[in-house]
Amino acid sequence: MQLPQIKNLSKLLGVKNPKAKAGMPPGTLIFMGDKLTEKSQVDLISYNSQDVIEFCSKSSEDVIKQLSPDRVNWINIDGLHNIKLIEEIGEHFNLHPLLMEDILNTEHRPKSEEYEHQIFFTLKTLYNLTDQEITYEQISFVLGSDYLLSFQEKEGDLFESLRERLRQTSTAKNRARGRGTDYLFYRLIDTIVDSYYIILERVGERVDALEEEVYDNPSKETLHSIQQLKRELIFLRKTVYPLREALSKVTKGEYHFIKKDTLPFFSDVYDHTIHVIETLETYRDLVTGLTDMYMTSISNKMNEVMKVLTIMATIFIPLTFIAGVYGMNFQHMPELNWKYGYPTVWGVMIITCIGMIVYFKRKKWL
Amino acid sequence: MQLPQIKNLSKLLGVKNPKAKAGMPPGTLIFMGDKLTEKSQVDLISYNSQDVIEFCSKSSEDVIKQLSPDRVNWINIDGLHNIKLIEEIGEHFNLHPLLMEDILNTEHRPKSEEYEHQIFFTLKTLYNLTDQEITYEQISFVLGSDYLLSFQEKEGDLFESLRERLRQTSTAKNRARGRGTDYLFYRLIDTIVDSYYIILERVGERVDALEEEVYDNPSKETLHSIQQLKRELIFLRKTVYPLREALSKVTKGEYHFIKKDTLPFFSDVYDHTIHVIETLETYRDLVTGLTDMYMTSISNKMNEVMKVLTIMATIFIPLTFIAGVYGMNFQHMPELNWKYGYPTVWGVMIITCIGMIVYFKRKKWL
Amino acid sequence: MQLPQIKNLSKLLGVKNPKAKAGMPPGTLIFMGDKLTEKSQVDLISYNSQDVIEFCSKSSEDVIKQLSPDRVNWINIDGLHNIKLIEEIGEHFNLHPLLMEDILNTEHRPKSEEYEHQIFFTLKTLYNLTDQEITYEQISFVLGSDYLLSFQEKEGDLFESLRERLRQTSTAKNRARGRGTDYLFYRLIDTIVDSYYIILERVGERVDALEEEVYDNPSKETLHSIQQLKRELIFLRKTVYPLREALSKVTKGEYHFIKKDTLPFFSDVYDHTIHVIETLETYRDLVTGLTDMYMTSISNKMNEVMKVLTIMATIFIPLTFIAGVYGMNFQHMPELNWKYGYPTVWGVMIITCIGMIVYFKRKKWL
Amino acid sequence: MQLPQIKNLSKLLGVKNPKAKAGMPPGTLIFMGDKLTEKSQVDLISYNSQDVIEFCSKSSEDVIKQLSPDRVNWINIDGLHNIKLIEEIGEHFNLHPLLMEDILNTEHRPKSEEYEHQIFFTLKTLYNLTDQEITYEQISFVLGSDYLLSFQEKEGDLFESLRERLRQTSTAKNRARGRGTDYLFYRLIDTIVDSYYIILERVGERVDALEEEVYDNPSKETLHSIQQLKRELIFLRKTVYPLREALSKVTKGEYHFIKKDTLPFFSDVYDHTIHVIETLETYRDLVTGLTDMYMTSISNKMNEVMKVLTIMATIFIPLTFIAGVYGMNFQHMPELNWKYGYPTVWGVMIITCIGMIVYFKRKKWL
Amino acid sequence: MQLPQIKNLSKLLGVKNPKAKAGMPPGTLIFMGDKLTEKSQVDLISYNSQDVIEFCSKSSEDVIKQLSPDRVNWINIDGLHNIKLIEEIGEHFNLHPLLMEDILNTEHRPKSEEYEHQIFFTLKTLYNLTDQEITYEQISFVLGSDYLLSFQEKEGDLFESLRERLRQTSTAKNRARGRGTDYLFYRLIDTIVDSYYIILERVGERVDALEEEVYDNPSKETLHSIQQLKRELIFLRKTVYPLREALSKVTKGEYHFIKKDTLPFFSDVYDHTIHVIETLETYRDLVTGLTDMYMTSISNKMNEVMKVLTIMATIFIPLTFIAGVYGMNFQHMPELNWKYGYPTVWGVMIITCIGMIVYFKRKKWL
């Protein structure tokens, strides 16, 4: 069974072609990712504890008109290639040029940063694209006093079940509706970190499968798989380590938009991130061990091959020599004329053979 | 002799299936462990320096009625799968939703955290299930001003001898009864950390046994055992390292429920934890060395095999050649007609053989 | 295809011949680099939001006359071998003797330092000299209140597109013109850091190419290439790590010439430097893994060779023995006279041969 | 020559059987070491700058009567198995139950701790028991305002020369007598740290001897010795690292019983400890390198074996083939009837042989 | 060509025989180095911006008379074995007993320490003794308000060119004369650190030479050289790392005898030390890589040997078998009587041979 992998890793581990960017002044808005979708749209979910309004449009203006300051306004933008849309949003919410640039640079490392009127947070989501493939996408958040912007590379995300929950009227399931944008922000981050666990589980399964393969039947492909897994773990570390840092800043209460009673929730996500990191380190240790184990398995195999060769050669070389001796054509070889010469030679050869086998038994080679 | 191992490590080192959890709002109470027992019950031991009351029920209400604020109340809950029970307890003691969630997540890493009205502490106990198997269980503690809650996955624990001691009336053995909940809390943690020593001793025995095996008779199974031991050590590190951190917070006197004269006792447990960690690191170093030693043992063995092959081949190949020469059928081969041709050839062959053996002796191959 | 490399690495990784310098008093101005160019000249670009003046001369006096204190004055000096020129500049701008010395020492590690009237910053630029060769050069900056000095080893640099932009009158493209020397300083550093990405991309391509080579066809040259790549990565680390430190000091706002609203831009460059470092570490991990993989590939190959030898020897050695037996010249060998003796022996030999092949199939050697 | 080793390392590196201890309440006094001596006694040396009184008894009471508060009172207790004695001492000097427990736990890691009325310090002494064996012992110190308690596992120690010095009346050699208990305490610690140098020197000699052995004649026993040395270094690190920590606390002047003008002396011991640690790390690096060197030596040897085999086989296999050809019994083999057929074949064989040897010379195998 | 090495490394890396010292009270003056010279003398250079006085004597008294407090007095003592001389100097300048002890302990690690009236600084000089040998010596400095003491193991040092410069009257070259003892102190340290570069250059050359040797022609001696180089690098690290620490204390301005305007100069030396350390780390990385490369080179060679053996054996074993078959003496072997039997067999053998060669070509073994 083929377990799911992260594709295109050599690209992921490297850096994007920076030629397009080098020498540009800061704040020049260029979309640096691959265009993953044709569509681009803006969704608004605006709610308070009483009701929920949903609105969706291709134009930012339409959406901005719907905003009301005393509600929680979650504006989700799909499709970063639509630079004009991003610019309009940026202008309305007064986003810093560097912040805008970071949103569009899909190779950015996870980070959080506080600007005068917003908190900026960018990280990666990871999810199973198909059974064989794990894909990833960058999501950036901008948290203001009464709005939360989320920028995604393409439509379709992990938040559908959260949206469903927000829409429900039953208050039991809607503790979220009574809280502010910072709590919504937490819920989105939490959903993303939870999704890392699913990926980790896949990786764990592959580590176990590889360990068995190395132990039972190491081949050249095994080596390739180990190397691929190493690369994926490197990628995951590059994804999760900076996230810890970014969350750490949030949990320390440095950011003024995060209310004090929301902090324990961020501590909780932070704990989960630590858990993810520890599990990654565990896998890293195990995969590093796999290479050694592979080498040892190969050595073991070669040892076995060598033993077979040595046993065969060591048994038959003396016998062949004996046969060779009596194949000589000397005129005066008395043994050749003995009546029982031939059976005697067979006897000698059989005894030699048994002697060798006993010797190998003692050496525990047989 | 089979030394005891920790079972199910590939599961332990990984993460629990998070699908059930992903997307749930925080505070949703789902038991994430394996249901280890059918029973669930609540025990109360309530004492002061005068007397001890014990009470046991399946209902939380019954137990809560028995609490009296001027005594030390130790409420022990067995069986985390009974979510309703946990919820009732949580409601009465006013536990934070995230704290409740952490109690039920049996994959949680050890940690301590202070909430407004409680201190939360979660860690793992390790104990020999049978002679061949070490098992582990998560225990969570909630320390309030006059009560201590302990949550265990199933009945049966390490605390029986402590309970026995509390029941005794002789004051000599009951210094504990004169002290508060924080001291009781310390005693429970101390008992758990002490139990780690027993596990460590088992691990140490296995390291020694493996070292001998690698040195004397390395086989494919040895490699497997080394890998298994590495995994167990990784698991133990993941168990003990965060515990140090959690205890460190306690010893720094950051938590208001720990009285100042109880702090030295926590420092003492902290020291034991450091000792456990250092011993783990020692074992880690030794086990890492084992893999190298295994490789070297294998190489040594292959060298020995190669030497046998080389000695046999090098001695007999020239002899067989000589025999081959005199097996040729040329009409004009004067040696064949010599009277002492045959014994001369034997002489040459024996001298060649002795020469080779002397050569090998000099090379110290024999 | 030959991918571009950094040349002369053994020199780069070592230290310049210090004999010329040892024992000299500090502040003695000696050019320690290789003279890369004959020419030496001073360029001035002086601008404010209204206009731009450019001026170029071989004499420092001429340029100094053109300076006006209420504009941004960027003085670029090409050719460090012209010590007299450097000295005149140093005298006019009142540069500290140690600062002067650092400018001329082209082996200096990147650093930033604040002097009473200036900030000093030195770092390396890396660029493709030809398709096959990456070269590097040291650039030093001295930032004063209204001037920025840049010292380069030779003419020709990465800043041409920036100069072009400054010359343009359209305000849209000239946000830079409205800002001070500190912003110009940032733009220069940013351009250099951006250029690192191009080099990194080249390195990444070579890592991938080597990995494929190791996997498919490891040769002695592969080992050489790995070693060369390791050296280049060591060189790059030595170039970028101290730069992070130097930038860190700037971003902390320790330097009084950097205005507060320019700081976010420096944070941005700092982030890029971190990104470069993380990518370098990734490559380092991968290249370290390559050596192991090489060893394993070699072992795999030897295993294959051994198998061929063993199969051949194991099949033919018994057959040769059998043939040898019936080549013996005993008078009484009944088999020799049997009518079907010869075909029977062939039968035995074929059966032995098939037996061996079946055995190897089972062992999965065939 | 057999160089001295530390015995019983597998026990030393592990943990003592904790079963006896687990579940006991804190402060329960149980001697956890091995009873090394039958005797137990208390020695008192009480001095000031004028005179010295020495007193020795089996009973603590007798000694306590001799104490006078305005002198330096050094009470040395030999034999920790005499728990009653320890308890009496503890009671008189008002020692904390946890401190008492730590004195009796001979597996305790080195540490210093301040209690209300005392400083507690525990560490290990190492000394050559015989020429072949290094042994170690735990010593604990309790420093009060006018007394110093030292607890040793058995009689006989490193302090004899110090006692001798204290007894001398010449003031030149008795600067010590004019100073307080803290200075005496320093002198004892200093003597112990000095003794580490002797052990280190022994270890250094063994590292050198092993390196030579690995280089010249690596055997299976060499591997064993390397492993043993690694274990000893691990043990030494576990002994010295925590000591640095413990001394660091003292040198920072945190403890109120250490006078300010004694602090430089403790800094000096601290420096020595750092020196010991650095030397240990050096040995560790060297011993780690030894394992690699061993592997390489083995590989070198195997290479040599392989070359001999290959040369022999490669020379004789073609020759044997030629002989085989002319041993064939075809009726029509014209060469067999040639007059000079036989010498011609010998010629061909000798030329083949010389060709091979030239080939091997070129390959530098001969 | 033999490149220069550091001699006597096993002694350098270890610790001096401490028996002579153990148990001695602190402040006992014993010279712990090897007596490198017979002579011992005291030099004085006393200067201010106007003039320079030089004076040289075997007696400390004579020199002390020449001191004048308003000048810079540099007193250089050669020959630490003359303890009486050191003691007199120590008494006059009121040096702390521990400081005196440190001067005489030539195995002391580099350090700086502030005493009440002096700063103490000890470090090592390294210089080429001959073309083949690098030697080292300990130098200690004591900096007072108006004097600088330097203690050397023997006459002859790196400072001759500095002395020459001080003697010159031309003010242009004598900026040094106008400054205080702290500047002189800086100049001496700077000269020593500069000398490290020369040693580093030698080490770098050897790394490159070894790399080539490992790549082209790895022998047992190569392994020995690598090990020797590793030891030298360990020694150099032990020399330079603590120096960084010692200089760091100076640059932080913690010491009251270093004037504020001399601090940038010490920062400069500190930067050089960092550069030396980074270069050392680079060499360490390269030398570590060499061991792996050596192993790989050996494996490559063994692979080549194996291939030759396999090719020879695989080609000739079947041929020998065929020859053996027709050497059998069966009465009924029809092939033997065929007219073209013999050439046919040759044909078969040549075809087999060609088949094998084609096979090996495909496998790329030929």
Tab-separated table of N, CA and C in Angstrom, chain A residues 96-135:
chain	number	residue	atom	x	y	z
A	96	HIS	N	-0.236	47.780	6.187
A	96	HIS	CA	1.141	48.230	5.915
A	96	HIS	C	1.651	47.548	4.625
A	97	PRO	N	2.424	48.268	3.788
A	97	PRO	CA	2.910	47.649	2.534
A	97	PRO	C	3.662	46.339	2.749
A	98	LEU	N	4.473	46.268	3.835
A	98	LEU	CA	5.232	45.035	4.077
A	98	LEU	C	4.299	43.879	4.424
A	99	LEU	N	3.222	44.190	5.155
A	99	LEU	CA	2.227	43.172	5.497
A	99	LEU	C	1.600	42.641	4.210
A	100	MET	N	1.240	43.562	3.317
A	100	MET	CA	0.659	43.169	2.033
A	100	MET	C	1.608	42.242	1.272
A	101	GLU	N	2.872	42.613	1.275
A	101	GLU	CA	3.882	41.831	0.557
A	101	GLU	C	3.950	40.410	1.130
A	102	ASP	N	3.928	40.323	2.466
A	102	ASP	CA	4.027	39.017	3.125
A	102	ASP	C	2.838	38.124	2.788
A	103	ILE	N	1.648	38.737	2.663
A	103	ILE	CA	0.459	37.945	2.321
A	103	ILE	C	0.654	37.266	0.964
A	104	LEU	N	1.264	38.004	0.043
A	104	LEU	CA	1.387	37.490	-1.330
A	104	LEU	C	2.562	36.549	-1.518
A	105	ASN	N	3.526	36.599	-0.613
A	105	ASN	CA	4.677	35.714	-0.714
A	105	ASN	C	4.355	34.366	-0.087
A	106	THR	N	3.923	33.425	-0.912
A	106	THR	CA	3.435	32.148	-0.369
A	106	THR	C	4.558	31.259	0.143
A	107	GLU	N	5.793	31.721	0.017
A	107	GLU	CA	6.922	30.963	0.567
A	107	GLU	C	7.330	31.490	1.936
A	108	HIS	N	6.496	32.360	2.500
A	108	HIS	CA	6.899	32.986	3.756
A	108	HIS	C	6.913	31.983	4.896
A	109	ARG	N	7.868	32.106	5.803
A	109	ARG	CA	7.858	31.258	6.979
A	109	ARG	C	6.798	31.746	7.954
A	110	PRO	N	6.163	30.830	8.694
A	110	PRO	CA	5.149	31.234	9.658
A	110	PRO	C	5.678	32.318	10.596
A	111	LYS	N	4.874	33.328	10.847
A	111	LYS	CA	5.285	34.341	11.821
A	111	LYS	C	4.071	35.121	12.284
A	112	SER	N	4.204	35.789	13.402
A	112	SER	CA	3.179	36.730	13.834
A	112	SER	C	3.851	38.070	14.054
A	113	GLU	N	3.136	39.122	13.752
A	113	GLU	CA	3.727	40.443	13.915
A	113	GLU	C	2.625	41.432	14.263
A	114	GLU	N	2.957	42.343	15.132
A	114	GLU	CA	1.965	43.337	15.482
A	114	GLU	C	2.235	44.624	14.721
A	115	TYR	N	1.215	45.134	14.053
A	115	TYR	CA	1.291	46.460	13.444
A	115	TYR	C	0.432	47.388	14.292
A	116	GLU	N	0.420	48.648	13.892
A	116	GLU	CA	-0.281	49.620	14.744
A	116	GLU	C	-1.750	49.256	14.942
A	117	HIS	N	-2.420	48.879	13.844
A	117	HIS	CA	-3.859	48.646	13.937
A	117	HIS	C	-4.265	47.193	13.759
A	118	GLN	N	-3.260	46.298	13.563
A	118	GLN	CA	-3.598	44.899	13.304
A	118	GLN	C	-2.550	43.952	13.882
A	119	ILE	N	-2.982	42.704	14.004
A	119	ILE	CA	-2.007	41.642	14.206
A	119	ILE	C	-1.962	40.830	12.920
A	120	PHE	N	-0.741	40.525	12.467
A	120	PHE	CA	-0.586	39.714	11.259
A	120	PHE	C	-0.070	38.338	11.666
A	121	PHE	N	-0.644	37.313	11.075
A	121	PHE	CA	-0.265	35.942	11.420
A	121	PHE	C	-0.298	35.127	10.135
A	122	THR	N	0.807	34.471	9.817
A	122	THR	CA	0.785	33.642	8.608
A	122	THR	C	1.303	32.246	8.945
A	123	LEU	N	0.676	31.215	8.403
A	123	LEU	CA	1.119	29.836	8.653
A	123	LEU	C	0.664	28.952	7.493
A	124	LYS	N	1.001	27.679	7.572
A	124	LYS	CA	0.654	26.748	6.497
A	124	LYS	C	-0.441	25.794	6.973
A	125	THR	N	-1.360	25.431	6.072
A	125	THR	CA	-2.245	24.288	6.351
A	125	THR	C	-1.739	23.099	5.554
A	126	LEU	N	-1.904	21.929	6.142
A	126	LEU	CA	-1.521	20.688	5.473
A	126	LEU	C	-2.750	19.796	5.423
A	127	TYR	N	-3.025	19.209	4.290
A	127	TYR	CA	-4.141	18.259	4.270
A	127	TYR	C	-3.965	17.239	3.158
A	128	ASN	N	-4.587	16.083	3.354
A	128	ASN	CA	-4.600	15.028	2.338
A	128	ASN	C	-5.330	15.526	1.115
A	129	LEU	N	-4.608	15.624	-0.012
A	129	LEU	CA	-5.294	16.031	-1.231
A	129	LEU	C	-6.042	14.810	-1.765
A	130	THR	N	-5.306	13.715	-1.917
A	130	THR	CA	-5.925	12.445	-2.273
A	130	THR	C	-5.361	11.436	-1.277
A	131	ASP	N	-5.674	10.161	-1.504
A	131	ASP	CA	-5.146	9.142	-0.614
A	131	ASP	C	-3.632	9.051	-0.695
A	132	GLN	N	-3.069	9.436	-1.852
A	132	GLN	CA	-1.629	9.294	-2.040
A	132	GLN	C	-0.868	10.602	-1.847
A	133	GLU	N	-1.569	11.688	-1.687
A	133	GLU	CA	-0.870	12.945	-1.740
A	133	GLU	C	-1.307	13.893	-0.628
A	134	ILE	N	-0.298	14.475	0.010
A	134	ILE	CA	-0.563	15.521	0.994
A	134	ILE	C	-0.203	16.841	0.341
A	135	THR	N	-1.041	17.824	0.479
A	135	THR	CA	-0.708	19.119	-0.098
A	135	THR	C	-0.681	20.160	1.010
